[in-house]
Amino acid sequence: MNNRDERILLGHGSGGRLSHDLIKDILLPAFANPALAELHDGARLTAGGAKLAFTTDSYVVKPRFFPGGNIGKLAVCGTVNDLAVCGARPLYLSTGFIIEEGLPVSELREIVLAMRETARLAGVYIVTGDTKVVEKGAVDGMYINTAGIGLMLPHVDISARRVKPGQDIIVSGFLGDHAIAVMSERHGLTLPEKITSDCAPLNGLIQAILTEVPQVAMLRDPTRGGLATTLNEIAADAGLGMILEESAIPVRPEVAAVCDILGFDPLYLANEGKVIVFVEKEYSEKVLTIMKKDPLAASARVIGTVTGQLRGQVALRTTVGGIRLLDMLTGEQLPRIC
Amino acid sequence: MNNRDERILLGHGSGGRLSHDLIKDILLPAFANPALAELHDGARLTAGGAKLAFTTDSYVVKPRFFPGGNIGKLAVCGTVNDLAVCGARPLYLSTGFIIEEGLPVSELREIVLAMRETARLAGVYIVTGDTKVVEKGAVDGMYINTAGIGLMLPHVDISARRVKPGQDIIVSGFLGDHAIAVMSERHGLTLPEKITSDCAPLNGLIQAILTEVPQVAMLRDPTRGGLATTLNEIAADAGLGMILEESAIPVRPEVAAVCDILGFDPLYLANEGKVIVFVEKEYSEKVLTIMKKDPLAASARVIGTVTGQLRGQVALRTTVGGIRLLDMLTGEQLPRIC
């Protein structure tokens, strides 16, 4: 990013390759510090002797209401989940609203109530906030930022450094539901079966896993950029490869059908209620048993393994027996999906 | 706010009366919890045994570059100062960017460098972040949210509850510079003397005061809504009155002149580098001596006192000898000032 006339593209917010360039070229060098350098979903830090996780996300989803949720529910789930996959117990959230003049108060009320209900479900408190109102046209309705503080769980060390060859890669359920639900609502598509966003707080599920299996090496929620981009990031960080079995990857037939028609790849679609778990094979069954007890992870399964070959790359063994390399998302498949 | 057709107005983001209605009617009931109920500039909470402050603000200032700073510098100062006036030492910040497609990368770079420099000055780390890019027209250039974690200083209890009759009210310097600098830049006004934003991190100054005079009862930075709105909030929270001496309130002649011409009241203009201190009279001189050693507070002075009369109201003894009640800001004087 050294061209003087270069401009920000939608893809710089995709979570994929361009986002990485932006972070690596501009943000990391400017803000360089040990906590940021790890490039997790959240920073791990110490304050007053307490080991904490700290994370933030802004939510610009369009439309604000979609099957399975709204921007408020999403804003709480997203930040709760980012803390949980750091290996932290989410405690406190902040919320910053940027609202376009003219937004119906009733809509704000509905969004705020969804935040309350989701925070209650997740067992977190929204403790501080800010509201800015801008003139018509200066924001598209309403955006929400949430930041969150979590307390690091003891005896747990979630890190790409701990990903090792031979470990299983587990995904907690069907991929792409969130993106397809939002996209179909945005474009007024009627789907053969109603697909709803998977948007949900995962901290209960993740804490159950980590309490029983503290050996878990790595966790991530495959949001923007989807499974493929998330695994590429981890592969790059770990300096290892991954082999996925296409036949094992859970995608609902309805989602696959929409993807076929519209030219999307479900492996790159955003999820808001799924987690990827890296763990030694000997613990896989135990992790799966715990996951399947939770309705949020009833369809959990092993989708692949880590390998010492293919350094930094993710390969898919397709149902017809071929091997396809899955690159990081480049450009932007579905803007404003979260 | 019970009218079904009611809509959000610019004034709901002003920091004044309408903001209060929004918070009291919609946000507080939904998010009710002990940390939020105090309605400080930040929440005070405990995590893993550590006593922390946590705060957030979104920055939508227009234009993004103004005399004395830019949106990046503002985003760091604002959150650092909110932590400092809670009686905390600011430690860590998060940053969330919402960027309009097409923003020059060079501009982002300049804003990010201002954030780095300001964070360095304030001695805080920016440890986690998020970038969203939205399509042209969905945001006006770029907005930034910062959230911050601070460590509560020991032996200090900053609270409106501790404001008592007889205490002095000290302000750290000239009022209104930030608002007039931004406003004149926005409208292309040429001011007789160049007025620059006072945007600055105050944590060093405030920590110096609290270390030497832990008896300080209350601190606030008079941002949106200005001195008058901030004092009204404290008066209401404390259930006490305040009497200010107009002749003692520091306003630059150039700022007063612009206000005269344009019909603004400097007591309602936003500041981004000023602090109000409430302290028992016996400590006033000591506080002033400490403040005047810092260039950021060289013009500090006592502007009034707390009184047991006028409950919940703020009165101004004017230069001509009359008494004028200062109400909270209603509506919006200068939108997008921070």
XYZ file of C-alpha atoms in Angstrom, chain A residues 1-14 19 22-23 25-27 29-37 40-43 45-60 62 91-106 108-109 112-113 115-116 125-140 143-145 147-149 151 224 332 335-336 338, chain B residues 1-14 19 22-23 25-27 29-37 40-43 45-60 62 91-106 108-109 112-113 115-116 125-140 143-145 147-149 151 224 332 335-336 338:
200
model
C 0.000 0.000 0.000
C 2.579 2.542 -1.080
C 0.856 4.131 -4.031
C 0.213 7.769 -3.122
C -3.169 7.833 -4.832
C -4.366 4.562 -3.383
C -7.871 4.566 -1.936
C -9.706 2.396 0.535
C -11.781 -0.308 -1.177
C -14.697 -2.299 0.161
C -12.339 -5.268 0.260
C -10.222 -3.544 2.900
C -13.058 -4.304 5.286
C -13.680 -7.875 4.116
C -7.852 -6.331 5.268
C -4.211 -2.759 5.599
C -3.471 -4.125 9.070
C 1.045 -2.083 6.243
C -0.629 0.711 8.177
C -2.142 -0.264 11.495
C 3.455 -0.548 12.318
C 1.745 2.482 13.842
C 0.381 0.814 16.936
C 3.149 -1.764 17.408
C 3.060 -3.241 20.892
C 3.270 -6.756 22.251
C -0.457 -7.183 22.892
C -1.419 -6.130 19.361
C 1.284 -8.105 17.627
C -5.929 -12.465 17.835
C -9.606 -11.687 17.862
C -8.743 -9.763 21.007
C -5.758 -8.517 22.941
C -3.242 -7.950 28.713
C -2.633 -7.447 32.397
C -4.206 -4.655 34.438
C -3.806 -4.406 38.194
C -2.633 -8.012 38.291
C -5.700 -9.351 36.453
C -5.234 -11.232 33.186
C -7.778 -9.823 30.758
C -8.865 -10.018 27.149
C -10.003 -6.856 25.366
C -11.635 -6.655 21.963
C -13.733 -4.385 19.753
C -15.868 -4.581 16.621
C -18.097 -2.188 14.751
C -21.306 -3.504 13.217
C -22.602 -2.056 9.955
C -27.384 -4.155 6.132
C -17.672 -9.849 31.633
C -18.349 -6.313 30.468
C -19.298 -4.603 27.211
C -19.307 -1.006 26.068
C -21.591 0.175 23.302
C -21.236 3.137 20.950
C -24.169 4.094 18.738
C -23.820 6.238 15.629
C -27.352 7.067 14.528
C -28.716 8.886 11.494
C -31.060 11.734 12.315
C -34.613 10.571 11.658
C -34.239 6.950 12.786
C -37.525 5.913 14.411
C -37.117 5.788 18.180
C -39.157 2.573 18.149
C -33.690 2.007 18.372
C -35.760 0.651 21.245
C -31.504 -1.961 22.403
C -33.886 -4.580 23.800
C -28.871 -6.150 23.076
C -30.232 -6.455 26.583
C -23.122 -6.481 31.533
C -23.274 -3.503 29.181
C -21.639 -0.969 31.491
C -20.800 2.122 29.469
C -21.913 3.703 26.231
C -21.994 6.653 23.904
C -24.517 7.952 21.376
C -23.684 10.191 18.437
C -26.341 11.449 16.051
C -25.287 12.631 12.591
C -27.278 14.436 9.924
C -29.307 12.607 7.259
C -26.997 10.925 4.767
C -23.916 10.883 7.042
C -24.509 7.284 8.134
C -26.761 4.542 6.748
C -23.964 1.530 13.283
C -22.965 0.041 16.627
C -19.535 -0.486 18.110
C -15.880 -3.355 22.980
C -15.567 -6.049 25.607
C -13.489 -7.046 28.616
C -11.236 -12.481 32.332
C -15.977 -12.190 7.906
C -15.197 -8.501 -0.987
C -20.062 -6.233 2.016
C -21.776 -5.166 5.257
C -21.766 -7.866 10.011
C -40.084 9.445 24.517
C -43.311 7.538 24.290
C -44.711 8.834 21.050
C -44.838 5.933 18.610
C -43.787 8.060 15.664
C -40.946 9.793 17.458
C -37.664 9.985 15.586
C -34.079 10.530 16.602
C -33.023 14.186 16.294
C -29.540 15.669 16.049
C -30.077 16.961 19.594
C -30.229 13.372 20.878
C -26.475 13.313 20.278
C -25.735 16.747 21.694
C -29.265 13.071 25.123
C -32.566 9.178 25.434
C -30.263 7.690 28.039
C -35.801 6.616 28.793
C -34.272 3.936 26.579
C -30.693 3.005 27.349
C -33.731 0.888 31.636
C -32.526 -1.667 29.101
C -28.978 -2.013 30.337
C -29.658 -1.405 34.043
C -26.758 -2.569 36.173
C -24.838 -1.031 39.059
C -21.813 0.060 37.016
C -23.910 1.863 34.412
C -26.246 3.485 36.905
C -19.979 8.738 34.846
C -17.790 9.359 31.844
C -16.821 5.726 32.348
C -17.888 2.647 34.278
C -15.786 -2.231 37.711
C -13.826 -5.118 39.112
C -12.296 -7.888 37.014
C -10.055 -10.571 38.477
C -9.612 -8.466 41.603
C -8.435 -5.394 39.680
C -10.366 -2.124 40.031
C -10.812 -0.773 36.534
C -12.488 2.022 34.625
C -13.979 1.290 31.191
C -15.293 3.836 28.730
C -16.149 4.322 25.061
C -16.818 7.152 22.601
C -17.393 7.373 18.880
C -15.904 10.287 16.980
C -17.746 11.774 14.012
C -16.537 17.209 10.702
C -3.691 1.846 30.119
C -5.189 0.327 26.968
C -7.330 1.505 24.080
C -9.263 -0.279 21.364
C -10.017 1.390 18.058
C -12.803 0.682 15.579
C -12.684 2.370 12.168
C -15.734 2.729 9.922
C -14.433 3.980 6.589
C -16.181 5.076 3.405
C -14.999 3.299 0.276
C -12.721 5.675 -1.627
C -11.052 7.373 1.342
C -7.438 8.111 0.361
C -5.098 5.675 2.070
C -2.745 8.597 2.709
C -6.003 7.104 6.869
C -2.264 6.876 7.369
C -3.409 6.630 12.341
C -0.059 8.332 12.884
C -3.342 8.283 17.047
C 0.060 6.698 17.577
C -1.258 1.299 24.202
C -3.712 0.751 21.372
C -4.031 -3.012 21.699
C -6.955 -4.158 19.571
C -8.934 -2.863 16.642
C -11.415 -3.413 13.868
C -11.901 -1.905 10.422
C -15.167 -1.864 8.507
C -15.460 -0.392 5.031
C -18.880 0.659 3.752
C -19.976 1.738 0.297
C -19.869 5.356 -0.866
C -22.559 7.381 0.882
C -23.004 4.981 3.812
C -20.725 6.996 6.096
C -19.302 10.516 5.800
C -15.720 7.575 11.977
C -13.627 6.177 14.813
C -14.696 4.500 18.024
C -12.862 2.244 24.097
C -10.415 2.352 26.973
C -9.411 0.487 30.103
C -6.618 1.207 36.438
C -20.223 18.075 24.241
C -28.002 20.911 19.223
C -23.491 18.945 15.551
C -20.493 16.682 14.858
C -16.368 15.550 18.317
